[in-house]
Amino acid sequence: MANLSIDAVKKMTYDAIVIGSGISGGWAAKELSEKGLKTLVLERGRDVQHVKDYPTATKHPWELEHRGRPSLEVQKEFATRKGKVDEATMHFFVKDAEQPIVQEKPFTWTRGYQVGGKSLTWARQTQRWSDFDFEGPARDGFAIDWPIRYIDLAPWYSYVEKFAGISGNRDGLPQLPDGEFLPATELSCIETHLQRTIASKYKDRQLIQGRCAHITEPQPIHLQQGRAKCQHRTMCNRGCPFGGYFSSNASTLPWAARTGNMTLRPHSVVHSIIYDEQKGKASGVRVVDANTKEVLEFYASVIFVNGSALNSNLILMNSISSRFPNGLGNDNGLLGKYISWHNYRGKISASYEGLQEVTIDGRTPNNSYIPRFRNLYRQETDFLRGYATGLGGGRGTARSTDGIGANLKANLLNRTPGNWHISAWMQGEVIPRESNHIRLHATEKDPYGIPQLVTSCDWTENDDKMVQDYLEQLTEMFTLAGFTNINAVDTHSAPGADIHEMGGARMGKDPKTSLLNKWNQLHACENVFVTDGACMTSTSTQNPSLTYMALTARAADYAVSELKKRNI
């Protein structure tokens, strides 16, 4: 009987376990498998295979039952997202009943539980951080100092950019380091007009084309992945059959699978990480099978936690033992605290009556971008840190609905160009603070018997002041560009609406004030690594996904090195 038990454990034992298969989990799977580790990837959602499982990828609007807008009854199932789902993509998002949460304060939590996670539906904007970002907390004293700087991550940015395929221009901006770019997509005429206006009126700000995870000129490494050039269909969130944009499904997971070292297990809801009191390290992961509700245990020497920021916190908090009664690695009581996100509240739109001689031809999956220009070299405003701006513009068409019969048909079919339009949205840095936190509910459970997550996050006066400055500055730039019908609003959206939640298990130099060290290891349990949004010490103004990828590749390289040295 003992031998049978030993054999059973062996079948459930791997060199490494990766929790989650999204952007960071896919990179962990690739790196660990490629370096020879037998790697188990646990995904709580269903399997989604590249191309085969993109059911709406090539559908026309009239082929969707409700022309894209789901029924009111279906929208109610996504109440956490305020019903904001599209019929073409809603199968990639989580219904509230799948994982109910307790919102002590309103929080918009977007979840994608399937193989590939939200890498199937992300906005694909990929900017490097600079030392302005890594040094921000040390400069103004809010939050704690990062244990790394740009120089530590720069080679890993290059490493992941080459594999993923990032388009962009080399703009030479200190606050937005250049990368390993494929040719950039083009700006629209109205974006170019605004770019020239800003260049002529300001010395401290620039409008550039965004850096985006789209293959514009396939390199051998992309062809080896089976990926092709972006077709500019702008139907990206449905899943791209061409692999034109980066996703775990099109890129890192198939690459890991080819090594023969990866085992992918969908329908595996992680309950907790198992801690071995005698060995003083984690020994495995406890899982609830989503279909059978059976509780299973898998074992490994190294564990990567990549369940997405809030879920990674939840897993760590639910991983209790005699050694860690308050959650794995949580000796300082800070796990789940200092949750942060990006400030998207500021929105502005306008029209332009010029450029009547030109129009739009084709589509673009990208948009233009104004990098942060506030408080870079000195504190110049009454709020801390700053914001970046995304912009998009084009020229629509108008058609007459006059007449009946053949005249009406002719009017509807013969469109005339309208005026140009442009819109912009802010991406502000939210300062992490201890009161913004998540925790486990004392009694309420989800369908898998796991404690429900309580979210308790709110805006601060710093965020309000930043929104006001954003609206003022963008209104000024739009006015100087000759735009009309300018509409600048504070949407007062709830925290989390940006889908960039971060923190809770932050990196730092001191175990008293952080959960993770400079290698993304738990200070108190060194064979557990956290490399998704939970690890972030501050948020910067840039989109975070590229930094997650770089941190994951770096941590995986270190983990394998330490494993070979038998240090973990």
mmCIF file of N, CA and C in Angstrom, residues 227-326:
data_model
loop_
_atom_site.group_PDB
_atom_site.id
_atom_site.type_symbol
_atom_site.label_atom_id
_atom_site.label_comp_id
_atom_site.label_asym_id
_atom_site.label_seq_id
_atom_site.Cartn_x
_atom_site.Cartn_y
_atom_site.Cartn_z
ATOM 1 N N ARG A 227 3.369 32.144 -36.503
ATOM 2 C CA ARG A 227 2.621 33.384 -36.501
ATOM 3 C C ARG A 227 2.898 34.184 -37.768
ATOM 4 N N ALA A 228 1.926 34.990 -38.161
ATOM 5 C CA ALA A 228 2.028 35.760 -39.395
ATOM 6 C C ALA A 228 1.831 37.238 -39.125
ATOM 7 N N LYS A 229 1.973 38.022 -40.172
ATOM 8 C CA LYS A 229 1.833 39.468 -40.079
ATOM 9 C C LYS A 229 0.410 39.853 -39.691
ATOM 10 N N CYS A 230 0.290 40.891 -38.884
ATOM 11 C CA CYS A 230 -1.014 41.451 -38.512
ATOM 12 C C CYS A 230 -1.770 41.870 -39.776
ATOM 13 N N GLN A 231 -3.031 41.473 -39.864
ATOM 14 C CA GLN A 231 -3.847 41.774 -41.045
ATOM 15 C C GLN A 231 -4.672 43.049 -40.897
ATOM 16 N N HIS A 232 -4.513 43.741 -39.766
ATOM 17 C CA HIS A 232 -5.235 45.002 -39.524
ATOM 18 C C HIS A 232 -6.757 44.825 -39.623
ATOM 19 N N ARG A 233 -7.244 43.676 -39.130
ATOM 20 C CA ARG A 233 -8.688 43.449 -39.138
ATOM 21 C C ARG A 233 -9.371 44.196 -37.997
ATOM 22 N N THR A 234 -8.603 44.539 -36.958
ATOM 23 C CA THR A 234 -9.088 45.187 -35.728
ATOM 24 C C THR A 234 -10.238 44.406 -35.087
ATOM 25 N N MET A 235 -10.108 43.096 -35.097
ATOM 26 C CA MET A 235 -11.034 42.207 -34.402
ATOM 27 C C MET A 235 -10.244 41.370 -33.393
ATOM 28 N N CYS A 236 -9.222 42.006 -32.826
ATOM 29 C CA CYS A 236 -8.204 41.304 -32.052
ATOM 30 C C CYS A 236 -8.761 40.537 -30.858
ATOM 31 N N ASN A 237 -9.700 41.141 -30.122
ATOM 32 C CA ASN A 237 -10.182 40.534 -28.885
ATOM 33 C C ASN A 237 -11.004 39.281 -29.096
ATOM 34 N N ARG A 238 -11.253 38.929 -30.337
ATOM 35 C CA ARG A 238 -11.955 37.679 -30.619
ATOM 36 C C ARG A 238 -10.979 36.497 -30.706
ATOM 37 N N GLY A 239 -9.678 36.820 -30.644
ATOM 38 C CA GLY A 239 -8.649 35.818 -30.900
ATOM 39 C C GLY A 239 -8.188 35.966 -32.341
ATOM 40 N N CYS A 240 -6.881 35.966 -32.560
ATOM 41 C CA CYS A 240 -6.353 36.213 -33.903
ATOM 42 C C CYS A 240 -5.896 34.905 -34.546
ATOM 43 N N PRO A 241 -6.580 34.408 -35.582
ATOM 44 C CA PRO A 241 -6.172 33.155 -36.232
ATOM 45 C C PRO A 241 -4.790 33.236 -36.875
ATOM 46 N N PHE A 242 -4.345 34.468 -37.161
ATOM 47 C CA PHE A 242 -3.044 34.644 -37.804
ATOM 48 C C PHE A 242 -1.897 34.720 -36.786
ATOM 49 N N GLY A 243 -2.237 34.878 -35.513
ATOM 50 C CA GLY A 243 -1.190 35.086 -34.513
ATOM 51 C C GLY A 243 -0.512 36.417 -34.700
ATOM 52 N N GLY A 244 -1.223 37.369 -35.309
ATOM 53 C CA GLY A 244 -0.627 38.669 -35.600
ATOM 54 C C GLY A 244 -0.321 39.481 -34.361
ATOM 55 N N TYR A 245 -1.099 39.270 -33.305
ATOM 56 C CA TYR A 245 -0.771 39.918 -32.040
ATOM 57 C C TYR A 245 -0.306 38.855 -31.055
ATOM 58 N N PHE A 246 0.425 39.296 -30.044
ATOM 59 C CA PHE A 246 0.961 38.350 -29.071
ATOM 60 C C PHE A 246 -0.120 37.886 -28.104
ATOM 61 N N SER A 247 -0.210 36.580 -27.915
ATOM 62 C CA SER A 247 -1.023 35.980 -26.868
ATOM 63 C C SER A 247 -0.321 34.710 -26.411
ATOM 64 N N SER A 248 -0.635 34.270 -25.210
ATOM 65 C CA SER A 248 -0.070 33.009 -24.733
ATOM 66 C C SER A 248 -0.459 31.874 -25.666
ATOM 67 N N ASN A 249 -1.693 31.904 -26.169
ATOM 68 C CA ASN A 249 -2.208 30.813 -26.996
ATOM 69 C C ASN A 249 -1.477 30.686 -28.321
ATOM 70 N N ALA A 250 -1.092 31.829 -28.902
ATOM 71 C CA ALA A 250 -0.424 31.812 -30.203
ATOM 72 C C ALA A 250 1.079 31.664 -30.082
ATOM 73 N N SER A 251 1.637 31.948 -28.910
ATOM 74 C CA SER A 251 3.085 32.102 -28.805
ATOM 75 C C SER A 251 3.732 31.241 -27.724
ATOM 76 N N THR A 252 3.658 31.662 -26.484
ATOM 77 C CA THR A 252 4.469 31.031 -25.439
ATOM 78 C C THR A 252 4.014 29.629 -25.076
ATOM 79 N N LEU A 253 2.710 29.386 -25.007
ATOM 80 C CA LEU A 253 2.236 28.057 -24.619
ATOM 81 C C LEU A 253 2.538 27.003 -25.677
ATOM 82 N N PRO A 254 2.279 27.251 -26.972
ATOM 83 C CA PRO A 254 2.690 26.266 -27.983
ATOM 84 C C PRO A 254 4.205 26.035 -28.000
ATOM 85 N N TRP A 255 4.966 27.095 -27.752
ATOM 86 C CA TRP A 255 6.425 26.965 -27.709
ATOM 87 C C TRP A 255 6.840 26.051 -26.546
ATOM 88 N N ALA A 256 6.202 26.248 -25.404
ATOM 89 C CA ALA A 256 6.483 25.393 -24.249
ATOM 90 C C ALA A 256 6.075 23.956 -24.531
ATOM 91 N N ALA A 257 4.941 23.777 -25.201
ATOM 92 C CA ALA A 257 4.442 22.430 -25.486
ATOM 93 C C ALA A 257 5.403 21.661 -26.388
ATOM 94 N N ARG A 258 6.045 22.370 -27.318
ATOM 95 C CA ARG A 258 6.965 21.696 -28.248
ATOM 96 C C ARG A 258 8.167 21.088 -27.553
ATOM 97 N N THR A 259 8.502 21.587 -26.378
ATOM 98 C CA THR A 259 9.653 21.035 -25.661
ATOM 99 C C THR A 259 9.366 19.642 -25.121
ATOM 100 N N GLY A 260 8.092 19.304 -25.001
ATOM 101 C CA GLY A 260 7.719 18.027 -24.400
ATOM 102 C C GLY A 260 7.759 18.053 -22.887
ATOM 103 N N ASN A 261 8.068 19.217 -22.327
ATOM 104 C CA ASN A 261 8.209 19.323 -20.865
ATOM 105 C C ASN A 261 7.004 19.933 -20.170
ATOM 106 N N MET A 262 6.045 20.440 -20.952
ATOM 107 C CA MET A 262 4.896 21.107 -20.329
ATOM 108 C C MET A 262 3.671 20.201 -20.301
ATOM 109 N N THR A 263 3.024 20.157 -19.160
ATOM 110 C CA THR A 263 1.708 19.533 -19.014
ATOM 111 C C THR A 263 0.719 20.636 -18.664
ATOM 112 N N LEU A 264 -0.298 20.801 -19.493
ATOM 113 C CA LEU A 264 -1.299 21.840 -19.277
ATOM 114 C C LEU A 264 -2.564 21.206 -18.719
ATOM 115 N N ARG A 265 -3.007 21.699 -17.574
ATOM 116 C CA ARG A 265 -4.214 21.147 -16.951
ATOM 117 C C ARG A 265 -5.249 22.248 -16.754
ATOM 118 N N PRO A 266 -6.244 22.353 -17.676
ATOM 119 C CA PRO A 266 -7.330 23.314 -17.472
ATOM 120 C C PRO A 266 -8.311 22.800 -16.421
ATOM 121 N N HIS A 267 -9.343 23.588 -16.138
ATOM 122 C CA HIS A 267 -10.375 23.242 -15.143
ATOM 123 C C HIS A 267 -9.751 22.925 -13.785
ATOM 124 N N SER A 268 -8.697 23.639 -13.433
ATOM 125 C CA SER A 268 -7.975 23.395 -12.182
ATOM 126 C C SER A 268 -7.961 24.671 -11.346
ATOM 127 N N VAL A 269 -8.901 24.764 -10.410
ATOM 128 C CA VAL A 269 -9.029 25.945 -9.567
ATOM 129 C C VAL A 269 -8.082 25.801 -8.376
ATOM 130 N N VAL A 270 -7.076 26.650 -8.321
ATOM 131 C CA VAL A 270 -6.091 26.536 -7.247
ATOM 132 C C VAL A 270 -6.701 27.001 -5.933
ATOM 133 N N HIS A 271 -6.643 26.118 -4.967
ATOM 134 C CA HIS A 271 -7.155 26.406 -3.630
ATOM 135 C C HIS A 271 -6.093 27.073 -2.773
ATOM 136 N N SER A 272 -4.863 26.507 -2.794
ATOM 137 C CA SER A 272 -3.794 27.018 -1.927
ATOM 138 C C SER A 272 -2.469 26.375 -2.305
ATOM 139 N N ILE A 273 -1.414 26.952 -1.772
ATOM 140 C CA ILE A 273 -0.068 26.390 -1.913
ATOM 141 C C ILE A 273 0.246 25.623 -0.630
ATOM 142 N N ILE A 274 0.790 24.437 -0.791
ATOM 143 C CA ILE A 274 1.082 23.562 0.350
ATOM 144 C C ILE A 274 2.466 23.888 0.896
ATOM 145 N N TYR A 275 2.552 24.118 2.183
ATOM 146 C CA TYR A 275 3.835 24.429 2.820
ATOM 147 C C TYR A 275 4.289 23.244 3.659
ATOM 148 N N ASP A 276 5.530 22.819 3.449
ATOM 149 C CA ASP A 276 6.126 21.709 4.200
ATOM 150 C C ASP A 276 6.860 22.283 5.414
ATOM 151 N N GLU A 277 6.291 22.074 6.591
ATOM 152 C CA GLU A 277 6.869 22.631 7.819
ATOM 153 C C GLU A 277 8.278 22.110 8.091
ATOM 154 N N GLN A 278 8.514 20.836 7.777
ATOM 155 C CA GLN A 278 9.820 20.240 8.075
ATOM 156 C C GLN A 278 10.904 20.742 7.135
ATOM 157 N N LYS A 279 10.565 20.857 5.843
ATOM 158 C CA LYS A 279 11.554 21.307 4.860
ATOM 159 C C LYS A 279 11.684 22.828 4.827
ATOM 160 N N GLY A 280 10.694 23.519 5.364
ATOM 161 C CA GLY A 280 10.746 24.977 5.379
ATOM 162 C C GLY A 280 10.569 25.604 4.013
ATOM 163 N N LYS A 281 9.767 24.952 3.165
ATOM 164 C CA LYS A 281 9.488 25.512 1.846
ATOM 165 C C LYS A 281 8.173 24.933 1.320
ATOM 166 N N ALA A 282 7.707 25.498 0.241
ATOM 167 C CA ALA A 282 6.482 24.993 -0.364
ATOM 168 C C ALA A 282 6.755 23.669 -1.057
ATOM 169 N N SER A 283 5.798 22.769 -0.967
ATOM 170 C CA SER A 283 5.988 21.450 -1.582
ATOM 171 C C SER A 283 5.049 21.201 -2.747
ATOM 172 N N GLY A 284 3.997 22.009 -2.876
ATOM 173 C CA GLY A 284 3.075 21.763 -3.968
ATOM 174 C C GLY A 284 1.885 22.697 -3.957
ATOM 175 N N VAL A 285 0.863 22.312 -4.716
ATOM 176 C CA VAL A 285 -0.327 23.135 -4.906
ATOM 177 C C VAL A 285 -1.569 22.265 -4.743
ATOM 178 N N ARG A 286 -2.524 22.764 -3.997
ATOM 179 C CA ARG A 286 -3.808 22.073 -3.804
ATOM 180 C C ARG A 286 -4.827 22.650 -4.787
ATOM 181 N N VAL A 287 -5.520 21.768 -5.498
ATOM 182 C CA VAL A 287 -6.396 22.160 -6.594
ATOM 183 C C VAL A 287 -7.780 21.558 -6.416
ATOM 184 N N VAL A 288 -8.806 22.330 -6.781
ATOM 185 C CA VAL A 288 -10.162 21.805 -6.868
ATOM 186 C C VAL A 288 -10.489 21.624 -8.348
ATOM 187 N N ASP A 289 -10.789 20.384 -8.756
ATOM 188 C CA ASP A 289 -11.164 20.144 -10.147
ATOM 189 C C ASP A 289 -12.501 20.840 -10.416
ATOM 190 N N ALA A 290 -12.530 21.731 -11.399
ATOM 191 C CA ALA A 290 -13.721 22.546 -11.641
ATOM 192 C C ALA A 290 -14.919 21.725 -12.085
ATOM 193 N N ASN A 291 -14.682 20.579 -12.681
ATOM 194 C CA ASN A 291 -15.781 19.746 -13.170
ATOM 195 C C ASN A 291 -16.310 18.783 -12.118
ATOM 196 N N THR A 292 -15.394 18.159 -11.357
ATOM 197 C CA THR A 292 -15.801 17.113 -10.410
ATOM 198 C C THR A 292 -15.822 17.588 -8.972
ATOM 199 N N LYS A 293 -15.228 18.754 -8.688
ATOM 200 C CA LYS A 293 -15.044 19.300 -7.334
ATOM 201 C C LYS A 293 -14.103 18.431 -6.491
ATOM 202 N N GLU A 294 -13.396 17.516 -7.124
ATOM 203 C CA GLU A 294 -12.414 16.689 -6.417
ATOM 204 C C GLU A 294 -11.211 17.541 -6.031
ATOM 205 N N VAL A 295 -10.697 17.341 -4.818
ATOM 206 C CA VAL A 295 -9.512 18.054 -4.358
ATOM 207 C C VAL A 295 -8.280 17.211 -4.670
ATOM 208 N N LEU A 296 -7.334 17.804 -5.380
ATOM 209 C CA LEU A 296 -6.115 17.106 -5.800
ATOM 210 C C LEU A 296 -4.906 17.892 -5.317
ATOM 211 N N GLU A 297 -3.784 17.190 -5.202
ATOM 212 C CA GLU A 297 -2.533 17.844 -4.831
ATOM 213 C C GLU A 297 -1.450 17.502 -5.841
ATOM 214 N N PHE A 298 -0.727 18.520 -6.255
ATOM 215 C CA PHE A 298 0.397 18.352 -7.164
ATOM 216 C C PHE A 298 1.639 18.902 -6.480
ATOM 217 N N TYR A 299 2.795 18.334 -6.806
ATOM 218 C CA TYR A 299 4.017 18.651 -6.073
ATOM 219 C C TYR A 299 5.114 19.111 -7.028
ATOM 220 N N ALA A 300 5.973 20.004 -6.537
ATOM 221 C CA ALA A 300 7.076 20.514 -7.361
ATOM 222 C C ALA A 300 8.107 21.194 -6.480
ATOM 223 N N SER A 301 9.289 21.375 -7.043
ATOM 224 C CA SER A 301 10.383 22.032 -6.318
ATOM 225 C C SER A 301 10.291 23.538 -6.377
ATOM 226 N N VAL A 302 9.667 24.053 -7.430
ATOM 227 C CA VAL A 302 9.540 25.500 -7.570
ATOM 228 C C VAL A 302 8.136 25.820 -8.063
ATOM 229 N N ILE A 303 7.565 26.904 -7.556
ATOM 230 C CA ILE A 303 6.191 27.277 -7.891
ATOM 231 C C ILE A 303 6.158 28.736 -8.338
ATOM 232 N N PHE A 304 5.552 28.982 -9.499
ATOM 233 C CA PHE A 304 5.345 30.337 -10.003
ATOM 234 C C PHE A 304 3.865 30.678 -9.885
ATOM 235 N N VAL A 305 3.575 31.798 -9.229
ATOM 236 C CA VAL A 305 2.198 32.238 -9.013
ATOM 237 C C VAL A 305 1.883 33.339 -10.025
ATOM 238 N N ASN A 306 1.010 33.018 -10.969
ATOM 239 C CA ASN A 306 0.661 33.939 -12.050
ATOM 240 C C ASN A 306 -0.832 33.895 -12.321
ATOM 241 N N GLY A 307 -1.622 33.963 -11.259
ATOM 242 C CA GLY A 307 -3.064 33.816 -11.384
ATOM 243 C C GLY A 307 -3.804 35.095 -11.713
ATOM 244 N N SER A 308 -3.111 36.164 -11.979
ATOM 245 C CA SER A 308 -3.555 37.562 -12.097
ATOM 246 C C SER A 308 -3.546 38.170 -10.710
ATOM 247 N N ALA A 309 -3.338 39.461 -10.625
ATOM 248 C CA ALA A 309 -2.956 40.126 -9.377
ATOM 249 C C ALA A 309 -3.846 39.768 -8.186
ATOM 250 N N LEU A 310 -5.150 39.948 -8.314
ATOM 251 C CA LEU A 310 -6.020 39.726 -7.167
ATOM 252 C C LEU A 310 -6.129 38.250 -6.814
ATOM 253 N N ASN A 311 -6.196 37.397 -7.812
ATOM 254 C CA ASN A 311 -6.268 35.965 -7.536
ATOM 255 C C ASN A 311 -4.968 35.435 -6.950
ATOM 256 N N SER A 312 -3.849 35.960 -7.371
ATOM 257 C CA SER A 312 -2.576 35.535 -6.782
ATOM 258 C C SER A 312 -2.529 35.891 -5.304
ATOM 259 N N ASN A 313 -3.022 37.082 -4.969
ATOM 260 C CA ASN A 313 -3.139 37.459 -3.560
ATOM 261 C C ASN A 313 -4.072 36.508 -2.814
ATOM 262 N N LEU A 314 -5.203 36.204 -3.444
ATOM 263 C CA LEU A 314 -6.182 35.312 -2.821
ATOM 264 C C LEU A 314 -5.552 33.952 -2.514
ATOM 265 N N ILE A 315 -4.822 33.409 -3.472
ATOM 266 C CA ILE A 315 -4.192 32.096 -3.290
ATOM 267 C C ILE A 315 -3.192 32.132 -2.135
ATOM 268 N N LEU A 316 -2.368 33.169 -2.102
ATOM 269 C CA LEU A 316 -1.385 33.285 -1.025
ATOM 270 C C LEU A 316 -2.071 33.458 0.330
ATOM 271 N N MET A 317 -3.134 34.263 0.377
ATOM 272 C CA MET A 317 -3.843 34.474 1.633
ATOM 273 C C MET A 317 -4.520 33.194 2.123
ATOM 274 N N ASN A 318 -4.961 32.369 1.180
ATOM 275 C CA ASN A 318 -5.651 31.125 1.546
ATOM 276 C C ASN A 318 -4.680 29.982 1.827
ATOM 277 N N SER A 319 -3.391 30.228 1.631
ATOM 278 C CA SER A 319 -2.355 29.200 1.864
ATOM 279 C C SER A 319 -1.866 29.325 3.301
ATOM 280 N N ILE A 320 -2.637 28.787 4.236
ATOM 281 C CA ILE A 320 -2.309 28.923 5.652
ATOM 282 C C ILE A 320 -1.710 27.629 6.204
ATOM 283 N N SER A 321 -0.880 27.786 7.209
ATOM 284 C CA SER A 321 -0.203 26.659 7.859
ATOM 285 C C SER A 321 0.191 27.110 9.258
ATOM 286 N N SER A 322 0.750 26.200 10.032
ATOM 287 C CA SER A 322 1.232 26.588 11.361
ATOM 288 C C SER A 322 2.279 27.681 11.246
ATOM 289 N N ARG A 323 3.142 27.566 10.230
ATOM 290 C CA ARG A 323 4.202 28.563 10.034
ATOM 291 C C ARG A 323 3.630 29.876 9.527
ATOM 292 N N PHE A 324 2.612 29.801 8.682
ATOM 293 C CA PHE A 324 2.041 31.015 8.086
ATOM 294 C C PHE A 324 0.529 31.041 8.331
ATOM 295 N N PRO A 325 0.105 31.385 9.535
ATOM 296 C CA PRO A 325 -1.335 31.398 9.849
ATOM 297 C C PRO A 325 -2.114 32.485 9.130
ATOM 298 N N ASN A 326 -1.421 33.509 8.616
ATOM 299 C CA ASN A 326 -2.079 34.625 7.939
ATOM 300 C C ASN A 326 -1.843 34.642 6.428
#
